[in-house]
Steps between C-alpha positions, in 0.01 A plus 500: 500500500768352723706198421862392512735624232494326164147360500364728228348807664621720212351270235176478696468879523585548131247240389239681709594841357474376144132431563429848639481814284813719535673713615691317773800587713746274679712651774791283609856518630741612226677163509190318367380760248665319207353169619152653470576620146629157397210317663246738343631405157434133584178509708326811368632553147200709392577769758717785372749511787756771576723569799500844656865573565651777714611797293315394185187645347160351572367228269205569268160500666381215277735260682312208659743418780767714661758349732692723740707473813359618832714812455329559165145472636452878486585493129233236449246729667617779269465269198149401609399862562143558396414133453413216734719195513320173457744344746815562697715213625751542779753220462720408795249692710701444817703799373198713593600551860452798722195723519650835405748426224509651152465147364170445686373843394569430131350151525191643669445747216518218245263285704242775503505548121482126428186289480688192625795467737719191519781441747739207465782381718717195539641623829342446839350813650582612853344298778311804628198662334681835505725376218204388292308829496701663217429210263132493594478878459619494138327172411164601649501877558123512552516240780817631666518874432649601839753338728365586845163319472694198369744526793216521753334194348798274427812631678373513859553878500539652846675789675806397697602640838668796326190590299635370167289285273622140481397312187736203530238253616234274354124506551199341333719230352195285430398753232 
């Protein structure tokens, strides 16, 4: 779900989550965590919502919706241990950049234990497919499990004159 800031992506996601059996997780930048809690009280009042905060104990397992920062994503996986998440939402998904970061690894774990993955952003993504792969990987892990097949298909992957792989291009743009 991509749209400019302020058009209601948070409300739209929360209204959707209220119609799906819990548990749900929202992973977002720390600066919007409280916004999610406030909006959940308005748009999804039936969901028992708790923030997972650094240095605090995990919420009870009967919580319907947990909200955590990207840095707290591992704690969400720990909280969900032994159960499947009905959904995981990655808000401000443009923060999921880079293929080998701890943030991507934690997000990938959550994607795999969730039945539904949602990625939202109000920020334009890089103009090259390379910058889009991380978001696609966590939003659709079954379709985009590995980077290199994606790079061959969409990034014009080739070996340069020094033998290094170059993935800065664009291919199959009609797809």
